[in-house]
C-alpha positions as protocol buffer text, in pm:
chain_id: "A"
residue {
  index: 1
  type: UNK
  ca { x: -476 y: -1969 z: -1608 }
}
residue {
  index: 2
  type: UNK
  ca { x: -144 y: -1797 z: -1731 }
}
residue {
  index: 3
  type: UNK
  ca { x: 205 y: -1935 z: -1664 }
}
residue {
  index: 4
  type: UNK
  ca { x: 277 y: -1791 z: -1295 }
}
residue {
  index: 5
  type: UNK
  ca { x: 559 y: -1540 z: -1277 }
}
residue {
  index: 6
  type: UNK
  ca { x: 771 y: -1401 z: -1028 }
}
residue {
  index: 7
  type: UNK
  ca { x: 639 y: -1048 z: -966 }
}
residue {
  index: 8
  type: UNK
  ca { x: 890 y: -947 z: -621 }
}
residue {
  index: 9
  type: UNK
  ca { x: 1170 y: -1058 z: -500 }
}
residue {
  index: 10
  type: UNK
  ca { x: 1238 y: -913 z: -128 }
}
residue {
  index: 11
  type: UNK
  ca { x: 1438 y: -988 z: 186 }
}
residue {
  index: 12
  type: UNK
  ca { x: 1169 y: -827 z: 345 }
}
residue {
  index: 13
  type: UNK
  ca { x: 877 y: -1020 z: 489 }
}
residue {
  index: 14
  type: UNK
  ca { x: 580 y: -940 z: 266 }
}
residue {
  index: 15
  type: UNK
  ca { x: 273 y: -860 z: 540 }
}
residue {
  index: 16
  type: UNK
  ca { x: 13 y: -855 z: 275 }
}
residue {
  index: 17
  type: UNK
  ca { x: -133 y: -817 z: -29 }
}
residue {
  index: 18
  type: UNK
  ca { x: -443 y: -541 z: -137 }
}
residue {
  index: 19
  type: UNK
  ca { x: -606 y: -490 z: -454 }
}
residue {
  index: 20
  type: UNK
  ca { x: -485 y: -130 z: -617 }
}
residue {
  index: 21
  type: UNK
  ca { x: -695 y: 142 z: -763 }
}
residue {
  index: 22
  type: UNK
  ca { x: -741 y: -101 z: -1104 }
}
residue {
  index: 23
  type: UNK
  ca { x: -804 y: -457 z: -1161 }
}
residue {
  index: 24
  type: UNK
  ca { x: -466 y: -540 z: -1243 }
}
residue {
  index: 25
  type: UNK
  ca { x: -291 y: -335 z: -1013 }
}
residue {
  index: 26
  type: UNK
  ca { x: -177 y: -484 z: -651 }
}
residue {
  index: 27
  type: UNK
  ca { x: -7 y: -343 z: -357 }
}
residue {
  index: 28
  type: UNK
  ca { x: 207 y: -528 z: -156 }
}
residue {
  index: 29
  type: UNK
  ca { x: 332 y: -439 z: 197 }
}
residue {
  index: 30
  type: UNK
  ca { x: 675 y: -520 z: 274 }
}
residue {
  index: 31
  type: UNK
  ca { x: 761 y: -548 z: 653 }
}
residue {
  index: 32
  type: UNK
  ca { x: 1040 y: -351 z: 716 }
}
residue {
  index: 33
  type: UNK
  ca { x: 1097 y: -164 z: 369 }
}
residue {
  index: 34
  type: UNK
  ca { x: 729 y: 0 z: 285 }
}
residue {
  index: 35
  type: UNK
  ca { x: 434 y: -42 z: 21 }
}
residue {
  index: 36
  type: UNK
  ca { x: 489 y: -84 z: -347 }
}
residue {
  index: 37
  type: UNK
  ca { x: 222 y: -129 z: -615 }
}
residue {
  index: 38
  type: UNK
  ca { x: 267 y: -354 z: -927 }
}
residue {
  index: 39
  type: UNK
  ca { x: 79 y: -344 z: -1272 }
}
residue {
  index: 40
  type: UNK
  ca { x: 11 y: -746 z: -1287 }
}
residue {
  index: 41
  type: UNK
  ca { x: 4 y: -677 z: -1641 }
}
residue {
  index: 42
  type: UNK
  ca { x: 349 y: -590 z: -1713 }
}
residue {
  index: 43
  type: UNK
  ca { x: 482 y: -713 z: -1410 }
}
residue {
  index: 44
  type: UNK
  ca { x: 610 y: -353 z: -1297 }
}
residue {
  index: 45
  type: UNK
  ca { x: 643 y: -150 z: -1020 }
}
residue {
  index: 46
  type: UNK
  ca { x: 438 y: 172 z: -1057 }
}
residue {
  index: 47
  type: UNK
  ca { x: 513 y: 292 z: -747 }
}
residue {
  index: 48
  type: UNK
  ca { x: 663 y: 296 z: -390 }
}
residue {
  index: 49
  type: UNK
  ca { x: 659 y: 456 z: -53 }
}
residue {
  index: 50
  type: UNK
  ca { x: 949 y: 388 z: 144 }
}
residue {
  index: 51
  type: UNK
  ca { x: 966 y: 375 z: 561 }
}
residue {
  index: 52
  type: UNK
  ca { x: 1186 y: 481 z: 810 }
}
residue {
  index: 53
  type: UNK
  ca { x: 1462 y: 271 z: 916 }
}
residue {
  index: 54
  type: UNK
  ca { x: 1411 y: 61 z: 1213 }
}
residue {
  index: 55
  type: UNK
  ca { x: 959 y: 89 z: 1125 }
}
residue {
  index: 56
  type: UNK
  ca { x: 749 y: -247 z: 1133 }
}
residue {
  index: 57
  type: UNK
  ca { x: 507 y: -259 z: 958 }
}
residue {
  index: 58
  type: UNK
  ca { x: 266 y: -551 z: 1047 }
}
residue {
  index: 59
  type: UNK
  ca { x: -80 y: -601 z: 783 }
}
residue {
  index: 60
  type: UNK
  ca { x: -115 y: -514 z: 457 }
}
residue {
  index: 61
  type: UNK
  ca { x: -177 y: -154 z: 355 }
}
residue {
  index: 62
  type: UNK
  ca { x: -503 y: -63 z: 171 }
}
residue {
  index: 63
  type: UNK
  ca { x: -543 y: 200 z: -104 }
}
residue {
  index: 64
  type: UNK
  ca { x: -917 y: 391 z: -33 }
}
residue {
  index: 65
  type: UNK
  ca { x: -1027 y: 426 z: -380 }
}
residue {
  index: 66
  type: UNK
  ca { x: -1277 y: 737 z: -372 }
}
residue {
  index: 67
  type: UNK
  ca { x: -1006 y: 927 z: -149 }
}
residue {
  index: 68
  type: UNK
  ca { x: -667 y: 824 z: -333 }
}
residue {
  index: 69
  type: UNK
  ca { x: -547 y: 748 z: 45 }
}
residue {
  index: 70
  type: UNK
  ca { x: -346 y: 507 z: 135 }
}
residue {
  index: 71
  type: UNK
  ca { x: -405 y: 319 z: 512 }
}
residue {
  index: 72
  type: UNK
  ca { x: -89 y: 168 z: 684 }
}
residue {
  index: 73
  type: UNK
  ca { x: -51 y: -50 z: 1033 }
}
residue {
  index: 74
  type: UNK
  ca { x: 299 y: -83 z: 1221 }
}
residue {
  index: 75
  type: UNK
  ca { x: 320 y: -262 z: 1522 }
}
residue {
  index: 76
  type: UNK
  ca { x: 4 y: -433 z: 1488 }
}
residue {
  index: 77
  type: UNK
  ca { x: -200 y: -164 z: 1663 }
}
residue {
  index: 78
  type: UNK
  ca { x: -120 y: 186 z: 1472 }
}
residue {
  index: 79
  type: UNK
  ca { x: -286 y: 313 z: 1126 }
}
residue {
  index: 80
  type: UNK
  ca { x: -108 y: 606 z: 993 }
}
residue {
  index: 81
  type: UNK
  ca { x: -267 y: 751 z: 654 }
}
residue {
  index: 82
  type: UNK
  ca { x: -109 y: 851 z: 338 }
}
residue {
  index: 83
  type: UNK
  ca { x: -162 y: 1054 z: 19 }
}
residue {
  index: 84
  type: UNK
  ca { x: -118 y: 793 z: -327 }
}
residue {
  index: 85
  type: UNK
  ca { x: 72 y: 1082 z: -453 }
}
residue {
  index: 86
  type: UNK
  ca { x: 296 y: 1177 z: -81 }
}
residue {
  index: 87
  type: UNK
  ca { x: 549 y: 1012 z: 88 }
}
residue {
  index: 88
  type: UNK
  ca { x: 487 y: 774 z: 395 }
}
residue {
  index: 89
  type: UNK
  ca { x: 421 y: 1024 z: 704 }
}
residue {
  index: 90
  type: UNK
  ca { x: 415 y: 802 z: 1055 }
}
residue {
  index: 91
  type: UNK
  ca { x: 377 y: 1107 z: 1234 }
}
residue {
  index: 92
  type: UNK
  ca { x: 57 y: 1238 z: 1101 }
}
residue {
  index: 93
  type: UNK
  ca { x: -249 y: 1116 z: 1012 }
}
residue {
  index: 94
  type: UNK
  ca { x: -257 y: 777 z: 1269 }
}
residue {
  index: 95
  type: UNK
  ca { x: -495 y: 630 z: 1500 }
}
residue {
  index: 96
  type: UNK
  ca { x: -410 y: 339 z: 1761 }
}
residue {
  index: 97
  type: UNK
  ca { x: -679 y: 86 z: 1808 }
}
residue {
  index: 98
  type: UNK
  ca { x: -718 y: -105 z: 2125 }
}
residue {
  index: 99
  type: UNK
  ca { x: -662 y: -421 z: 1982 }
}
residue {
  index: 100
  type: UNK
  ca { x: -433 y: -588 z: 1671 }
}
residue {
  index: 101
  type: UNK
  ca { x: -523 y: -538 z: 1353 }
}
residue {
  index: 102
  type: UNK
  ca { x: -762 y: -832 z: 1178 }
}
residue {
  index: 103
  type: UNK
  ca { x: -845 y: -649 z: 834 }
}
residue {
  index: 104
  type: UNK
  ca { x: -896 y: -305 z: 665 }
}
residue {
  index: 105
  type: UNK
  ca { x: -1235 y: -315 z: 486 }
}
residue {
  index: 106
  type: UNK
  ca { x: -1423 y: -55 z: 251 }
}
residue {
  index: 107
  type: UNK
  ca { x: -1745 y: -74 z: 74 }
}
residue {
  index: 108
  type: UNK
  ca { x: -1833 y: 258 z: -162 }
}
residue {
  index: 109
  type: UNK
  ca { x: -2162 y: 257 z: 21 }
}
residue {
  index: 110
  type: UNK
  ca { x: -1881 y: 375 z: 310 }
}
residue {
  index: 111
  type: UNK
  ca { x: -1800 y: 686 z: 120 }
}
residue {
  index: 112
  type: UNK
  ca { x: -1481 y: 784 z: 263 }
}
residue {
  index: 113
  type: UNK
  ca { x: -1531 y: 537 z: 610 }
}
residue {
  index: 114
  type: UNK
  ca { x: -1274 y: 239 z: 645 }
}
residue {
  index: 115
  type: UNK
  ca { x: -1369 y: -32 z: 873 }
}
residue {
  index: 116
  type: UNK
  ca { x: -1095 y: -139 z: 1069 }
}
residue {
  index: 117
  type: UNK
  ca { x: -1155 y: -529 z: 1200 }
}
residue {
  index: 118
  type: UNK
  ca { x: -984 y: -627 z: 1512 }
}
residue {
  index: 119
  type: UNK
  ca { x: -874 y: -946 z: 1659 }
}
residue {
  index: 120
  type: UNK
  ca { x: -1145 y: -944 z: 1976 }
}
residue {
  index: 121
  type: UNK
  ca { x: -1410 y: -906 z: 1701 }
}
residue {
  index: 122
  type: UNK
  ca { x: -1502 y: -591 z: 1737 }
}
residue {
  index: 123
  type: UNK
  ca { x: -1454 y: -312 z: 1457 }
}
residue {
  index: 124
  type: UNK
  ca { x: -1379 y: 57 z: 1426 }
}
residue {
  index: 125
  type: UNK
  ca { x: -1511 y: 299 z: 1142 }
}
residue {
  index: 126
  type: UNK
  ca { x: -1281 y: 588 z: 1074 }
}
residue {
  index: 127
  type: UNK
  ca { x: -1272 y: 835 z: 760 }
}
residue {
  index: 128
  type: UNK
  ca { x: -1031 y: 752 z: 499 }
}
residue {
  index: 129
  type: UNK
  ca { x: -768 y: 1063 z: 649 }
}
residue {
  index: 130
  type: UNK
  ca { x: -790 y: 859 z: 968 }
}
residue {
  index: 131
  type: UNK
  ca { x: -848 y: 1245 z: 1134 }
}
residue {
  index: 132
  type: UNK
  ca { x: -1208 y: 1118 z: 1313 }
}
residue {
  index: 133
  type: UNK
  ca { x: -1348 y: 835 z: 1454 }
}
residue {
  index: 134
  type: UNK
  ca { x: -1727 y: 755 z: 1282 }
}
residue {
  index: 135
  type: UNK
  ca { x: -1818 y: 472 z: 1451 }
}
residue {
  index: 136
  type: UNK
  ca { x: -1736 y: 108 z: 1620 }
}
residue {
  index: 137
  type: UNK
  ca { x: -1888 y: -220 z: 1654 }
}
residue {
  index: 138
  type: UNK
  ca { x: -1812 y: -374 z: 1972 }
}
residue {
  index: 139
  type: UNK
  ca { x: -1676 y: -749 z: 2034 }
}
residue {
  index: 140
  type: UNK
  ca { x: -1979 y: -1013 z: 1973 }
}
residue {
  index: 141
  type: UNK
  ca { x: -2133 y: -1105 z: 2307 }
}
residue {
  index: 142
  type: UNK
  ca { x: -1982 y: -1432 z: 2473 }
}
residue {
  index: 143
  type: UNK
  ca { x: -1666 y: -1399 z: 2281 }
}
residue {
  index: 144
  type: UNK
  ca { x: -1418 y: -1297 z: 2546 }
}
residue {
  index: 145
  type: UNK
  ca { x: -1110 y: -1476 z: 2505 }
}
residue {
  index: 146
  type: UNK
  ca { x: -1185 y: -1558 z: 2187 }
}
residue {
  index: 147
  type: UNK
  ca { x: -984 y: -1478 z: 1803 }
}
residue {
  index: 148
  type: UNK
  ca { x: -1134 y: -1274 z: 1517 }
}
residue {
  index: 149
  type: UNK
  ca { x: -973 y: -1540 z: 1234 }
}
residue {
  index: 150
  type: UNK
  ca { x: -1154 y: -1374 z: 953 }
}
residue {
  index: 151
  type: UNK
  ca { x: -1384 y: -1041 z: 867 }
}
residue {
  index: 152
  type: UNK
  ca { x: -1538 y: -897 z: 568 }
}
residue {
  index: 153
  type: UNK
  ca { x: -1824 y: -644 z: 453 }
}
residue {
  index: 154
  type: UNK
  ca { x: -2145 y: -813 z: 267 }
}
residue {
  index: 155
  type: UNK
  ca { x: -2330 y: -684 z: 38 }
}
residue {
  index: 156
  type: UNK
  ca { x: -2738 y: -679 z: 199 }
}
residue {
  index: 157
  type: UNK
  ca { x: -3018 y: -722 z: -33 }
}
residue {
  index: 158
  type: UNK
  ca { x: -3187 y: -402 z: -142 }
}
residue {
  index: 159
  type: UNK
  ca { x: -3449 y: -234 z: 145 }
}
residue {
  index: 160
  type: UNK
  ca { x: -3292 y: -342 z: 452 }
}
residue {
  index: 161
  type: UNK
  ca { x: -3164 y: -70 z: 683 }
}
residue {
  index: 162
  type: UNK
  ca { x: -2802 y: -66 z: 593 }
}
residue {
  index: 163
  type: UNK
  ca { x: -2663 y: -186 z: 269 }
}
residue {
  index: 164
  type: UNK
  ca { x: -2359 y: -387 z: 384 }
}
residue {
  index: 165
  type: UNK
  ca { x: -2304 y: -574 z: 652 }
}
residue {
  index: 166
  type: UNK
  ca { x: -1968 y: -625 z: 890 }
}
residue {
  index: 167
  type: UNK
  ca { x: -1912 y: -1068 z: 902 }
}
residue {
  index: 168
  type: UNK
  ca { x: -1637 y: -1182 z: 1197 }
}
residue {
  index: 169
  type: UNK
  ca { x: -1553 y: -1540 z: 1215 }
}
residue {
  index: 170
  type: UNK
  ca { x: -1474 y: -1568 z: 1592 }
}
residue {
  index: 171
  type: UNK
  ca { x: -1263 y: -1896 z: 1692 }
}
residue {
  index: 172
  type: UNK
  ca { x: -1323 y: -1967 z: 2071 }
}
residue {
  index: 173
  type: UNK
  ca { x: -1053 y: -1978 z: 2284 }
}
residue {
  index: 174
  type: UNK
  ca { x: -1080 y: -2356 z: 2401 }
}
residue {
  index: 175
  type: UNK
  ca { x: -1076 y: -2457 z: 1984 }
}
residue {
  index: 176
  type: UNK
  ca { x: -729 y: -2623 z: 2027 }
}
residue {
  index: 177
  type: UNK
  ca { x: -752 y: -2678 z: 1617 }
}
């Protein structure tokens, strides 16, 4: 391990962190002032995208590597989409999910689909312009009332019918721990 370093320093709440188009890249979401992404390397910030005044923004944003798009969430419920090279738009390019926001997940066997984990458990596919709706995954049976605390996409060995799969770690509501 290298020394650690100080790569941000913000009054801003950071919401999250997401890997960036390259290994050493990482974007980090700042709560009330936008995204930024840092070379690691050189401990620089390659670029930023800015929000409104007065906009929340509530889980990390995720950079869709095939597409070059960039997938936001404000107020825990709303994705808005961006172009890597465009400004922050949180007019166009959203969809609100019926539930808060757990993860944003993409596999390349998703082409251009994000998976968009939500807190009941259940998921929602959309494409990477977040202009159509491809799929969902509803909540896992006998988990009403229950917490998504974790989700991810898993890698399925080779001749099974779909090559990832969608893992939820579900925390029942009467675990007081």
């Amino acid at each position: 391990l290298g020394s650690p370093t100080v790569l941000l320093r913000s009054a801003s709440r950071i919401v999250g962190v997401a890997a960036g188009e390259h290994g050493h890249e990482l974007l980090v979401t700042l709560h009330a002032q936008g995204v930024a992404l840092y070379d690691v390397r050189t401990q620089t910030c390659l670029r930023s995208w800015r929000t409104q005044t007065g906009t929340q923004l509530t889980h990390a944003a995720c950079l869709h590597p095939s597409t070059s798009r960039l997938i936001g969430v404000r107020d825990h419920t709303v994705l808005f989409g961006w172009e890597s090279r465009g400004e922050i738009s949180l007019g166009s390019c959203t969809q609100t999910v019926g539930a808060p926001v757990l993860a944003l997940l993409h596999d390349p066997s998703l082409l251009d689909g994000v998976v968009v984990a939500l807190v009941d458990g259940s998921a929602v596919i959309f494409d990477a312009a977040l202009t159509r709706q491809i799929g969902a995954a509803p909540r896992p049976a006998g988990s009403a009332g229950a917490r998504a605390v974790w989700s991810s996409l898993l890698p399925l060995p080779p001749g099974q019918s779909s090559p990832i799969a969608l893992v939820t770690l579900v925390q029942s509501a009467s675990d007081s721990h």
